[in-house]
Coordinates of C-alpha atoms in Angstrom, one line a residue:
M11 CA -0.1 0.0 -0.1
T12 CA 1.5 3.3 -1.0
S13 CA 1.3 6.2 1.5
P14 CA 2.5 9.7 0.9
P15 CA 4.9 11.3 3.1
P16 CA 2.8 12.6 5.9
A17 CA 3.3 15.9 8.1
R18 CA 3.9 14.9 11.4
T19 CA 1.5 15.8 13.9
T20 CA 2.1 16.3 17.8
R21 CA 2.1 13.2 19.8
A22 CA -1.1 14.1 21.5
T23 CA -2.2 11.8 24.2
R24 CA -5.1 11.5 26.6
R25 CA -4.3 10.7 30.2
A26 CA -3.5 7.1 30.5
V27 CA -5.9 4.9 32.8
A28 CA -3.6 2.6 34.9
G29 CA -4.8 -1.0 34.5
V30 CA -4.4 -3.4 37.1
V31 CA -4.8 -7.1 36.1
T32 CA -6.3 -8.9 38.9
G33 CA -7.5 -12.4 39.1
L34 CA -5.9 -13.2 35.8
L35 CA -4.7 -16.8 36.5
A36 CA -4.3 -19.4 39.1
L37 CA -0.7 -19.3 40.0
T38 CA 1.2 -22.5 40.1
G39 CA 4.4 -22.1 41.9
T40 CA 5.6 -18.7 41.0
A41 CA 5.4 -17.5 37.3
A42 CA 1.8 -17.3 36.2
Q43 CA 1.0 -20.6 34.2
L44 CA -2.2 -21.5 32.8
A45 CA -3.5 -24.8 33.3
P46 CA -3.6 -27.3 30.2
A47 CA -7.0 -28.1 28.9
S48 CA -8.4 -30.9 30.8
A49 CA -9.6 -32.9 27.4
A50 CA -6.0 -33.7 26.5
P51 CA -3.9 -34.4 29.6
A52 CA -0.4 -34.1 29.0
K53 CA 2.3 -36.9 29.6
P54 CA 4.1 -36.7 32.7
K55 CA 7.4 -34.8 32.4
P56 CA 10.2 -34.2 34.7
P57 CA 9.4 -31.0 36.7
A58 CA 11.6 -28.0 36.0
P59 CA 13.4 -26.7 38.9
S60 CA 11.5 -24.2 40.9
L61 CA 11.8 -20.6 39.4
D62 CA 10.2 -17.5 40.9
L63 CA 9.7 -15.0 38.1
G64 CA 6.9 -13.0 39.9
S65 CA 3.3 -12.7 39.0
K66 CA 3.8 -10.5 35.9
V67 CA 5.4 -13.4 33.9
L68 CA 2.8 -15.6 31.9
V69 CA 4.2 -18.7 30.9
L70 CA 2.3 -20.7 28.0
D71 CA 2.4 -24.3 27.1
P72 CA 1.5 -25.7 23.7
S73 CA -1.0 -28.1 25.4
M74 CA -3.2 -25.4 26.6
A75 CA -6.3 -24.6 24.7
T76 CA -6.2 -21.9 22.1
A77 CA -9.1 -20.2 23.5
D78 CA -7.8 -20.1 27.1
I79 CA -4.4 -18.8 25.9
K80 CA -6.3 -16.0 24.1
A81 CA -8.3 -15.2 26.9
A82 CA -5.4 -14.9 29.2
V83 CA -3.3 -12.7 26.9
D84 CA -6.3 -10.4 25.9
T85 CA -6.8 -9.8 29.6
I86 CA -3.3 -8.4 29.6
S87 CA -3.5 -6.7 26.3
N88 CA -6.9 -4.9 27.3
A89 CA -5.2 -3.6 30.4
Q90 CA -1.9 -2.4 28.6
T91 CA -3.4 -1.0 25.3
D92 CA -3.9 2.5 26.9
D93 CA -1.5 2.3 29.6
E94 CA 1.2 4.5 28.0
M95 CA 2.2 6.0 31.4
G96 CA 1.2 3.4 33.8
T97 CA 2.9 0.8 36.0
G98 CA 2.1 -2.4 34.3
R99 CA 5.0 -4.5 33.0
W100 CA 4.5 -7.9 31.7
S101 CA 6.5 -10.8 29.9
I102 CA 4.3 -13.3 28.0
L103 CA 6.6 -16.5 27.2
F104 CA 6.0 -19.4 25.1
K105 CA 7.5 -22.7 25.7
P106 CA 8.7 -24.7 22.7
G107 CA 6.0 -26.0 20.5
T108 CA 3.0 -25.0 18.2
Y109 CA 0.3 -22.5 19.1
G110 CA -3.1 -22.5 17.3
T111 CA -4.3 -24.3 14.1
A112 CA -5.4 -23.5 10.5
T113 CA -8.8 -23.3 11.6
E114 CA -8.5 -21.9 15.0
P115 CA -5.4 -19.6 14.8
L116 CA -4.0 -17.8 17.9
Q117 CA -4.5 -14.1 17.2
L118 CA -2.9 -11.7 19.9
K119 CA -2.4 -8.1 20.5
V120 CA 0.6 -6.5 22.3
G121 CA 0.1 -3.5 24.5
Y122 CA 2.5 -1.0 26.3
N123 CA 5.4 -2.3 28.4
T124 CA 4.8 -5.9 27.1
E125 CA 7.3 -8.4 26.0
V126 CA 6.2 -11.4 23.8
A127 CA 9.0 -14.0 23.5
G128 CA 9.5 -17.7 22.5
L129 CA 11.5 -20.0 24.9
G130 CA 13.3 -22.1 22.3
A131 CA 16.9 -22.1 21.4
S132 CA 15.8 -21.3 17.9
P133 CA 12.8 -19.1 16.5
D134 CA 11.8 -22.2 14.7
D135 CA 11.1 -24.0 18.1
V136 CA 8.0 -21.8 18.7
H137 CA 5.3 -21.6 15.9
V138 CA 2.3 -19.2 16.6
I139 CA -0.3 -20.2 13.8
G140 CA -2.1 -16.9 13.6
K141 CA -0.8 -13.4 14.6
I142 CA 0.8 -11.2 17.1
E143 CA -0.1 -7.5 16.4
V144 CA -0.1 -4.0 17.2
Y145 CA -2.8 -1.5 16.0
N146 CA -3.2 2.1 15.8
R147 CA -4.4 3.9 18.9
C148 CA -7.5 6.2 18.3
L149 CA -7.0 9.1 20.6
D150 CA -10.2 11.4 19.9
D151 CA -13.9 11.1 19.9
G152 CA -14.0 8.2 22.3
G153 CA -11.5 6.1 20.4
T154 CA -12.9 6.5 17.0
S155 CA -10.8 9.1 15.3
N156 CA -7.2 10.5 15.1
C157 CA -5.7 6.8 14.8
I158 CA -2.1 6.8 14.9
A159 CA 0.7 4.7 16.0
L160 CA 3.1 7.7 16.8
N161 CA 2.8 6.8 20.6
N162 CA 3.1 3.0 20.2
F163 CA 6.1 2.6 22.3
W164 CA 7.6 0.2 24.7
R165 CA 7.0 -3.4 23.4
T166 CA 9.1 -6.4 22.7
L167 CA 8.7 -9.3 20.3
S168 CA 11.4 -12.1 19.9
N169 CA 12.4 -15.7 19.3
L170 CA 9.6 -17.2 17.6
T171 CA 7.8 -18.0 14.0
I172 CA 4.5 -16.5 13.2
D173 CA 2.8 -18.4 10.6
V174 CA 0.4 -15.6 9.4
N175 CA -3.1 -16.7 9.7
G176 CA -6.1 -14.2 9.6
T177 CA -8.9 -16.6 9.7
G178 CA -12.0 -15.0 11.3
Q179 CA -10.7 -11.5 10.8
D180 CA -12.3 -9.1 8.2
G181 CA -10.8 -8.7 4.8
C182 CA -8.5 -5.8 5.5
R183 CA -7.0 -7.3 8.7
Q184 CA -6.4 -10.6 7.0
S185 CA -4.1 -8.8 4.4
A186 CA -1.1 -8.6 7.0
N187 CA 0.4 -9.2 10.3
F188 CA 0.2 -5.8 11.6
W189 CA 3.0 -4.2 13.7
A190 CA 2.3 -0.6 13.8
V191 CA 4.8 0.8 16.3
S192 CA 7.2 3.5 17.2
Q193 CA 10.4 4.2 19.3
A194 CA 11.3 1.8 21.9
V195 CA 10.1 -1.3 20.2
S196 CA 11.9 -4.0 18.9
M197 CA 11.4 -7.0 16.9
R198 CA 14.3 -9.7 17.0
R199 CA 14.8 -13.2 16.1
V200 CA 11.6 -13.6 14.6
A201 CA 10.2 -15.4 11.4
V202 CA 7.0 -14.1 9.5
K203 CA 5.9 -16.6 7.1
G204 CA 2.9 -17.1 5.0
G205 CA 1.7 -13.4 4.7
N206 CA 2.7 -9.8 4.8
L207 CA 4.4 -8.0 7.8
S208 CA 2.9 -4.4 7.7
L209 CA 4.6 -1.8 9.6
M210 CA 1.7 0.6 9.6
D211 CA -2.0 0.0 10.3
Y212 CA -3.9 1.0 7.2
C213 CA -7.1 -0.7 8.3
T214 CA -7.9 1.7 11.0
A215 CA -9.3 5.2 10.2
G216 CA -6.3 7.7 9.6
P217 CA -4.0 9.5 9.6
Q218 CA -2.0 6.2 10.3
Y219 CA 1.3 7.9 11.1
A220 CA 4.0 6.0 12.6
S221 CA 7.6 6.7 13.8
G222 CA 9.5 3.7 14.5
G223 CA 11.3 1.5 14.7
F224 CA 14.0 -1.6 14.7
I225 CA 14.1 -5.0 13.2
A226 CA 17.1 -7.3 13.9
D227 CA 18.0 -11.0 13.2
T228 CA 14.7 -11.5 11.6
S229 CA 13.2 -13.1 8.3
A230 CA 9.9 -11.8 6.6
E231 CA 8.7 -12.5 3.1
T232 CA 7.1 -9.3 2.2
V233 CA 7.5 -5.9 4.4
I234 CA 5.0 -3.0 3.9
N235 CA 6.8 -0.2 5.6
G236 CA 4.1 2.3 4.6
S237 CA 3.8 5.4 6.7
Q238 CA 6.9 4.7 8.8
Q239 CA 9.0 8.0 9.0
Q240 CA 12.2 6.1 9.9
W241 CA 13.3 2.4 10.5
L242 CA 16.4 0.6 11.0
T243 CA 16.6 -3.1 9.7
R244 CA 19.8 -4.9 10.8
N245 CA 21.1 -8.4 9.9
S246 CA 17.9 -9.9 8.6
T247 CA 16.5 -11.4 5.4
V248 CA 13.5 -9.8 3.6
G249 CA 11.8 -11.1 0.4
S250 CA 10.7 -7.6 -0.5
W251 CA 10.3 -4.1 1.1
S252 CA 7.8 -1.3 0.1
N253 CA 7.5 2.3 0.7
G254 CA 9.6 4.7 2.9
V255 CA 8.6 8.1 4.1
W256 CA 11.9 10.1 5.2
N257 CA 14.8 7.6 6.3
Q258 CA 14.8 3.7 6.1
V259 CA 18.2 2.3 6.7
F260 CA 19.3 -1.3 6.2
A261 CA 22.6 -2.9 7.5
G262 CA 23.6 -6.2 6.7
V263 CA 20.1 -7.3 5.2
E264 CA 19.7 -9.9 2.5
G265 CA 17.1 -8.6 0.2
A266 CA 17.4 -5.0 1.1
P267 CA 16.5 -2.5 -1.5
D268 CA 19.1 -0.7 -3.5
D269 CA 19.9 2.8 -2.4
S270 CA 21.5 4.4 -5.4
A271 CA 18.5 6.6 -6.0
F272 CA 18.4 8.2 -2.6
P273 CA 16.5 10.4 -1.5
N274 CA 13.9 8.9 -4.0
P275 CA 13.3 6.3 -2.5
P276 CA 14.9 7.3 1.0
Y277 CA 16.8 4.2 1.4
T278 CA 20.3 3.8 3.1
T279 CA 21.8 0.3 2.5
L280 CA 24.8 -1.0 4.1
E281 CA 26.0 -4.5 2.6
K282 CA 27.3 -5.4 6.0
T283 CA 26.9 -4.2 9.8
P284 CA 30.2 -3.1 10.9
V285 CA 29.9 -4.4 14.3
S286 CA 27.0 -6.4 16.0
R287 CA 25.9 -8.5 18.8
E288 CA 22.5 -10.1 19.1
K289 CA 20.5 -9.5 22.3
P290 CA 20.7 -12.1 24.9
Y291 CA 17.5 -14.2 25.5
L292 CA 16.0 -16.5 27.8
F293 CA 15.2 -20.0 26.7
M294 CA 14.4 -23.6 28.1
D295 CA 17.4 -26.0 27.7
G296 CA 15.2 -29.3 28.1
T297 CA 13.4 -28.5 31.3
R298 CA 16.0 -26.0 32.6
W299 CA 16.0 -22.3 32.1
A300 CA 19.1 -20.7 30.7
V301 CA 20.1 -17.5 29.0
R302 CA 21.8 -17.4 25.6
V303 CA 24.4 -14.7 25.1
P304 CA 25.4 -14.2 21.7
S305 CA 29.0 -13.3 20.7
A306 CA 30.1 -10.2 19.1
Q307 CA 30.5 -10.2 15.4
T308 CA 32.2 -7.9 12.6
D309 CA 31.2 -7.2 9.1
T310 CA 28.3 -9.5 9.1
R311 CA 25.1 -10.0 7.0
G312 CA 21.9 -12.1 7.4
R313 CA 20.6 -13.9 10.5
S314 CA 22.6 -15.3 13.3
W315 CA 20.5 -18.5 13.5
A316 CA 20.3 -19.1 9.8
N317 CA 22.8 -22.1 10.1
G318 CA 22.0 -23.4 13.4
L319 CA 22.4 -22.0 17.0
T320 CA 23.3 -18.5 17.3
P321 CA 27.2 -18.2 18.2
G322 CA 27.8 -17.4 21.6
K323 CA 27.6 -19.0 25.2
T324 CA 24.8 -20.3 27.3
L325 CA 24.6 -19.4 31.0
P326 CA 22.4 -21.4 33.3
L327 CA 19.7 -19.4 35.1
S328 CA 21.5 -20.5 38.4
A329 CA 24.2 -17.9 37.6
F330 CA 21.7 -15.2 37.8
H331 CA 20.4 -13.3 40.7
V332 CA 16.6 -13.0 40.0
A333 CA 15.5 -9.7 41.2
K334 CA 11.8 -8.6 41.7
P335 CA 10.6 -5.0 42.4
G336 CA 11.1 -3.8 45.9
E337 CA 14.3 -5.5 46.5
S338 CA 16.9 -3.2 47.8
V339 CA 19.8 -2.1 45.4
K340 CA 22.3 -3.3 48.2
D341 CA 21.2 -6.9 47.9
I342 CA 21.6 -6.5 44.1
N343 CA 25.0 -5.1 44.4
K344 CA 25.8 -7.9 46.8
A345 CA 25.0 -10.5 44.4
L346 CA 26.8 -8.6 41.4
A347 CA 29.9 -8.4 43.6
K348 CA 29.8 -12.2 43.9
G349 CA 29.9 -12.6 40.3
Q350 CA 26.2 -13.3 39.6
H351 CA 24.6 -12.0 36.5
L352 CA 21.3 -10.1 36.9
L353 CA 17.8 -10.9 35.8
L354 CA 15.2 -8.0 36.3
T355 CA 11.8 -9.5 36.5
P356 CA 9.1 -7.2 35.2
G357 CA 8.1 -4.2 37.4
I358 CA 9.1 -0.9 38.5
Y359 CA 12.4 -0.7 40.7
D360 CA 12.9 2.6 42.7
V361 CA 16.8 3.0 42.5
D362 CA 18.1 5.4 45.4
R363 CA 21.8 4.4 44.8
S364 CA 23.5 3.0 41.8
I365 CA 23.4 -0.6 40.6
E366 CA 26.9 -1.3 40.1
V367 CA 28.1 -3.5 37.5
K368 CA 31.7 -3.8 37.9
R369 CA 32.8 -7.3 36.6
P370 CA 33.8 -7.7 33.0
G371 CA 31.4 -10.2 31.2
T372 CA 28.3 -9.5 33.4
V373 CA 24.9 -9.7 31.8
V374 CA 22.2 -7.7 33.1
L375 CA 18.9 -8.8 31.4
G376 CA 15.6 -6.9 31.9
M377 CA 12.2 -8.8 31.5
G378 CA 9.0 -7.1 30.4
H379 CA 10.6 -3.7 30.0
A380 CA 11.5 -3.6 33.8
T381 CA 12.0 -0.2 34.5
L382 CA 14.7 1.5 37.0
T383 CA 13.5 4.9 38.4
A384 CA 16.0 7.2 39.9
Q385 CA 15.5 8.3 43.3
K386 CA 17.3 11.0 45.2
G387 CA 19.2 12.1 42.4
A388 CA 20.9 8.7 42.0
T389 CA 22.4 7.4 38.7
P390 CA 20.4 4.1 38.5
L391 CA 23.1 2.1 36.5
E392 CA 27.1 2.5 36.7
V393 CA 28.6 0.1 34.3
A394 CA 32.4 -0.3 34.6
D395 CA 34.4 -0.8 31.3
G396 CA 34.6 -4.7 30.7
A397 CA 34.8 -7.0 28.0
G398 CA 31.9 -8.9 27.2
T399 CA 29.6 -7.1 29.6
V400 CA 25.8 -6.6 28.2
I401 CA 23.0 -4.6 29.5
A402 CA 19.9 -5.5 27.7
G403 CA 16.0 -4.9 27.8
V404 CA 16.1 -2.2 30.6
T405 CA 14.2 1.0 30.8
I406 CA 15.5 3.8 32.9
D407 CA 13.6 6.9 34.3
A408 CA 14.8 9.9 35.5
G409 CA 13.5 11.0 39.1
T410 CA 12.1 14.3 40.4
K411 CA 15.6 15.1 41.7
L412 CA 18.4 15.9 39.2
S413 CA 20.6 12.9 38.3
R414 CA 24.0 13.3 36.8
N415 CA 23.3 10.5 34.4
L416 CA 20.6 7.7 34.0
L417 CA 23.3 5.2 32.8
H418 CA 27.0 5.9 32.9
V419 CA 29.5 3.5 31.3
D420 CA 32.8 4.5 32.9
D421 CA 36.5 4.4 31.5
H422 CA 38.3 1.5 32.7
D423 CA 41.6 3.2 33.4
K424 CA 40.0 6.6 34.3
G425 CA 42.6 8.4 32.0
K426 CA 45.7 6.6 33.5
G427 CA 47.0 5.7 30.1
G428 CA 45.0 2.8 28.8
D429 CA 43.8 -0.5 29.9
R430 CA 46.7 -3.1 30.1
S431 CA 44.5 -5.6 32.2
G432 CA 43.0 -7.2 29.0
R433 CA 39.7 -7.0 30.9
G434 CA 38.5 -3.8 29.3
S435 CA 36.1 -3.7 26.5
S436 CA 37.8 -4.4 23.0
A437 CA 36.9 -4.5 19.4
Q438 CA 36.5 -8.4 19.6
D439 CA 34.4 -8.3 22.7
P440 CA 32.6 -4.9 23.1
L441 CA 30.7 -3.8 26.1
T442 CA 27.0 -3.8 24.6
L443 CA 23.8 -1.9 25.4
S444 CA 20.9 -3.6 23.9
D445 CA 17.3 -2.1 23.9
V446 CA 18.2 0.1 26.7
Y447 CA 15.6 3.0 26.8
F448 CA 15.6 6.3 28.8
R449 CA 12.8 8.5 29.9
V450 CA 12.8 12.1 31.3
G451 CA 9.3 12.9 32.3
G452 CA 6.1 11.3 31.2
P453 CA 4.7 9.4 34.0
H454 CA 6.1 11.9 36.4
I455 CA 8.5 14.8 36.6
G456 CA 12.0 14.0 35.6
K457 CA 15.4 15.7 35.7
V458 CA 18.6 14.6 34.4
K459 CA 21.8 16.4 33.2
V460 CA 23.1 13.7 30.6
A461 CA 20.8 10.7 30.2
L462 CA 23.5 8.3 28.7
Q463 CA 27.2 9.0 29.1
I464 CA 29.7 6.5 27.5
D465 CA 33.4 7.2 28.6
A466 CA 34.7 3.8 27.9
D467 CA 36.3 2.8 24.5
H468 CA 34.8 -0.1 22.3
V469 CA 31.1 0.2 23.3
L470 CA 28.3 -1.1 21.1
V471 CA 24.8 0.5 21.3
D472 CA 22.4 -1.7 19.6
H473 CA 19.0 0.2 19.6
T474 CA 18.2 2.8 22.1
W475 CA 15.6 5.5 22.7
V476 CA 16.7 8.6 24.6
W477 CA 13.6 10.5 25.2
R478 CA 13.0 13.6 27.1
A479 CA 9.0 13.3 27.0
D480 CA 7.2 15.7 24.9
H481 CA 3.9 14.7 26.5
G482 CA 2.7 12.9 29.7
V483 CA 0.6 12.9 32.7
E484 CA 2.6 15.0 35.1
D485 CA -0.6 17.2 35.6
F486 CA 1.2 20.5 34.8
S487 CA -1.3 23.3 35.3
G488 CA -1.5 24.0 31.7
G489 CA -2.4 20.3 30.7
F490 CA -0.4 18.0 29.2
L491 CA 0.5 20.9 26.5
G492 CA 1.7 23.1 29.4
D493 CA 5.0 23.4 27.6
D494 CA 6.2 26.6 29.4
E495 CA 6.0 24.7 32.7
R496 CA 7.6 21.4 31.0
W497 CA 10.7 23.1 29.8
A498 CA 11.3 24.6 33.4
V499 CA 10.5 21.4 35.2
N500 CA 11.3 18.4 33.1
T501 CA 14.9 19.1 32.7
G502 CA 17.4 17.2 30.5
T503 CA 20.5 19.0 29.0
N504 CA 21.8 16.3 26.7
G505 CA 20.6 12.8 25.7
L506 CA 23.8 11.2 24.8
I507 CA 27.6 12.1 25.4
V508 CA 30.2 9.8 23.9
N509 CA 33.7 10.6 25.1
G510 CA 35.1 7.1 24.4
D511 CA 36.8 5.9 21.3
D512 CA 35.5 3.2 18.7
V513 CA 32.0 3.4 20.0
T514 CA 29.2 2.2 17.4
A515 CA 25.6 2.9 17.6
T516 CA 23.0 0.9 15.4
G517 CA 19.6 2.4 16.1
L518 CA 20.2 5.7 18.0
F519 CA 17.0 7.7 18.7
V520 CA 17.6 10.7 20.8
E521 CA 14.8 13.2 21.2
H522 CA 13.8 16.6 22.8
F523 CA 16.6 17.5 25.2
Q524 CA 17.4 21.1 26.0
Q525 CA 20.7 21.6 24.4
H526 CA 22.7 19.2 21.9
N527 CA 20.9 16.0 21.9
T528 CA 23.9 14.0 21.1
I529 CA 27.5 15.1 21.3
W530 CA 30.3 12.8 20.0
N531 CA 33.8 13.6 21.5
G532 CA 35.5 10.2 21.0
E533 CA 37.4 9.1 17.9
R534 CA 36.3 6.5 15.3
G535 CA 32.6 6.7 16.2
R536 CA 30.0 5.1 14.0
T537 CA 26.2 5.4 13.9
V538 CA 24.0 3.4 11.7
L539 CA 20.6 5.3 11.5
Y540 CA 20.1 8.5 13.9
Q541 CA 16.7 9.8 14.7
N542 CA 16.1 13.1 16.1
E543 CA 13.4 15.5 17.2
L544 CA 14.6 18.7 18.7
P545 CA 12.7 19.8 21.7
Y546 CA 9.1 21.1 21.1
D547 CA 8.7 23.4 23.9
P548 CA 11.6 26.2 24.2
P549 CA 9.4 29.3 25.2
T550 CA 11.6 31.8 23.5
Q551 CA 14.6 32.0 21.1
A552 CA 16.7 33.4 24.1
D553 CA 16.1 30.0 25.7
W554 CA 17.2 28.2 22.5
T555 CA 20.4 30.2 21.8
Q556 CA 24.0 29.1 22.4
R557 CA 26.2 31.5 24.7
D558 CA 28.3 32.4 21.5
G559 CA 25.0 33.6 19.8
T560 CA 24.5 30.6 17.5
L561 CA 20.7 30.1 17.0
G562 CA 19.7 26.7 18.6
Y563 CA 21.5 23.6 19.3
A564 CA 22.3 20.8 16.7
G565 CA 20.6 17.4 17.0
Y566 CA 24.1 15.6 16.5
V567 CA 27.2 17.2 17.0
V568 CA 30.7 15.8 16.4
S569 CA 33.5 17.6 18.5
P570 CA 35.7 19.8 16.4
K571 CA 38.8 18.0 17.7
V572 CA 37.5 14.5 16.1
R573 CA 39.3 13.3 12.9
T574 CA 37.3 10.2 12.1
H575 CA 33.7 9.5 12.4
E576 CA 31.0 8.1 10.2
L577 CA 27.2 8.3 10.1
W578 CA 24.7 6.5 7.7
G579 CA 21.0 7.7 7.6
G580 CA 20.4 10.7 9.9
G581 CA 17.4 12.7 10.5
S582 CA 16.5 15.8 12.7
Y583 CA 13.3 17.1 12.8
V584 CA 12.0 20.7 14.2
Y585 CA 8.5 21.4 15.6
N586 CA 8.7 24.4 17.7
R587 CA 5.0 24.2 18.9
N588 CA 5.4 26.6 21.8
N589 CA 6.8 29.4 19.5
A590 CA 6.8 29.0 15.9
S591 CA 9.3 31.7 15.3
I592 CA 12.2 29.9 16.8
V593 CA 15.1 29.3 14.5
T594 CA 17.9 26.5 14.6
E595 CA 20.9 27.1 12.8
H596 CA 21.5 23.5 11.6
G597 CA 20.5 20.0 12.3
F598 CA 24.0 18.3 12.3
Q599 CA 27.2 20.1 13.4
V600 CA 30.4 18.2 12.3
P601 CA 34.1 19.1 11.7
T602 CA 35.1 19.5 8.0
T603 CA 37.8 17.1 7.5
P604 CA 38.1 14.0 5.3
G605 CA 37.8 11.5 8.0
V606 CA 34.2 12.8 9.0
R607 CA 31.7 11.4 6.7
L608 CA 28.1 11.6 6.8
H609 CA 25.9 9.6 4.3
H610 CA 22.0 10.4 3.7
L611 CA 21.0 13.3 6.0
L612 CA 17.7 15.2 6.2
T613 CA 16.0 17.8 8.3
V614 CA 12.2 18.2 8.4
N615 CA 9.8 20.6 9.7
L616 CA 6.8 18.8 11.5
G617 CA 4.5 22.0 11.8
A618 CA 6.4 24.8 13.3
G619 CA 9.8 26.5 13.5
T620 CA 12.9 26.7 11.2
T621 CA 16.0 24.8 10.7
R622 CA 18.3 26.7 8.3
H623 CA 20.7 24.0 7.1
V624 CA 21.0 20.1 7.3
V625 CA 24.8 19.9 8.4
N626 CA 27.0 23.0 8.9
D627 CA 26.0 25.5 6.4
V628 CA 25.1 22.9 3.8
G629 CA 21.5 22.0 2.8
S630 CA 18.2 23.8 2.2
Q631 CA 16.1 25.5 5.0
V632 CA 13.0 23.8 6.4
D633 CA 10.2 25.9 7.8
D634 CA 6.5 26.5 7.9
S635 CA 6.3 26.9 4.2
N636 CA 7.6 23.5 3.3
T637 CA 6.1 21.3 6.4
G638 CA 6.8 17.6 5.7
T639 CA 8.9 18.0 2.8
P640 CA 12.6 17.2 3.8
A641 CA 15.8 18.8 3.0
Y642 CA 18.4 16.1 2.0
V643 CA 22.1 16.1 1.9
S644 CA 23.2 12.8 0.2
E645 CA 26.9 13.0 1.3
Y646 CA 29.1 15.3 3.5
P647 CA 31.5 16.5 2.9

């Protein structure tokens, strides 16, 4: 389906109604698990070791009745569909096997802060005959109009196969498995077979805008991108890809479209991904639980599981400290200090002192968008430079008292002449952040100086959204559009500062910070897809002017001292809804030197405000006269 490039509207939302799912299931042991259908008694199996993952983990078994599974998942989905700023966090896990049938398919929807994942060693170990979908949210007129996916954040789908079956749905819905999402949504290790995968919901009344997203380690036959403004697909296989609005990036993707005609269509294609590490995943090794930790790779193309088990190592779950909301940081740090890894079960964790990840090779894995909320100005996660350390699947919220950082990756040698221990992160085994998300404001007032600061060398950031919220339920006196108050109260100076060398980001989304959104001081940095919105809410030009008189702050800045840096597929958008007269000099600011190379850049006006140039003094102006029409620079310099 062809969709013209839309002019993006504000992410207007109504107040979220927190849903509390009660009486969902009888608990068997600890994790919520539905009883099998009585008509088909299962053969006796050796019991799995007792495992307490908390009440927000639903473990499904293929012997269960399809109707019972759907009823249980629908209860969660119904609670989470509009719970954008609420406290619900869920993991829905499928044991290996087949779910649904050709005549009774299993058709599920995924709401906010929900993880849906298979528990097999391979995506082929779990088959869902049916669909796993996300539709537009309709925000006006009692949920019947203004239907968009712009706010469809915070959800995860991974490690399973979808055999697309729309039996029982209407004709439009039968046409695809719909995954209409935006930022902080990942699809990893998924095979979509027998039908289309649509990244927009063209069946719900318009305008149908979407602003995501991220796919990795996945195979799909036909992908309909539709109205997605930007997207990164990494290390995957696609049969075909249609449409693109502003910025569609492919790295190491078999079947990726040709990008030679950029910007029409707006494709950016890298034959191989320069450095990658797939996200760790929970699985069942027979009857025992384990975590597979993929190894880092360089110059790769295609899926990690195409020829068997994803390369890496398997850790028994006994090697993990399984944490639950309410547990003290002191106890978590004791476990980490003893050499345990950390599994964060779904929920909200109030963190009043830093969780300290000091040992190289430590794995911190969050389930169901487990969320760390800063208290008393703490930095929730302090991560020491270490080879093979992985932080994955964690959301970090700023608190009401100013924090220095939300996540800090420290330099191993603290500037004392280089890491000679062999324990520091390296090109062969980089410290990795996967699906780590940051939020300043939204559910409550938030304050931070720099959300994510990376001081170590050889760090890989594989998909992150660093967001100073442009809307929320903080109950400002002016309502959710009380932007004068938002600017003064929900404060965030910078989203990301990179001081380390040899840092790579694949899927970097940074939005709405009050000065430069991203500052890159380290050498040999690389970014594959950068998406940025400048803040919506500066009250005056004076609030959005640098000390030297430069109008505004660029969305992406490479330090003048840097000699080598490369970016593929970058966009910076302006929407000064609080004061349309505000001007920003340029979207990207970099030193002009042969070693600093930027490929396929754009700026665009979303409805108010002006950006004069795309990069430095190059590129056309975007303003209220050309809303929704990007200014492109194919290559710089």
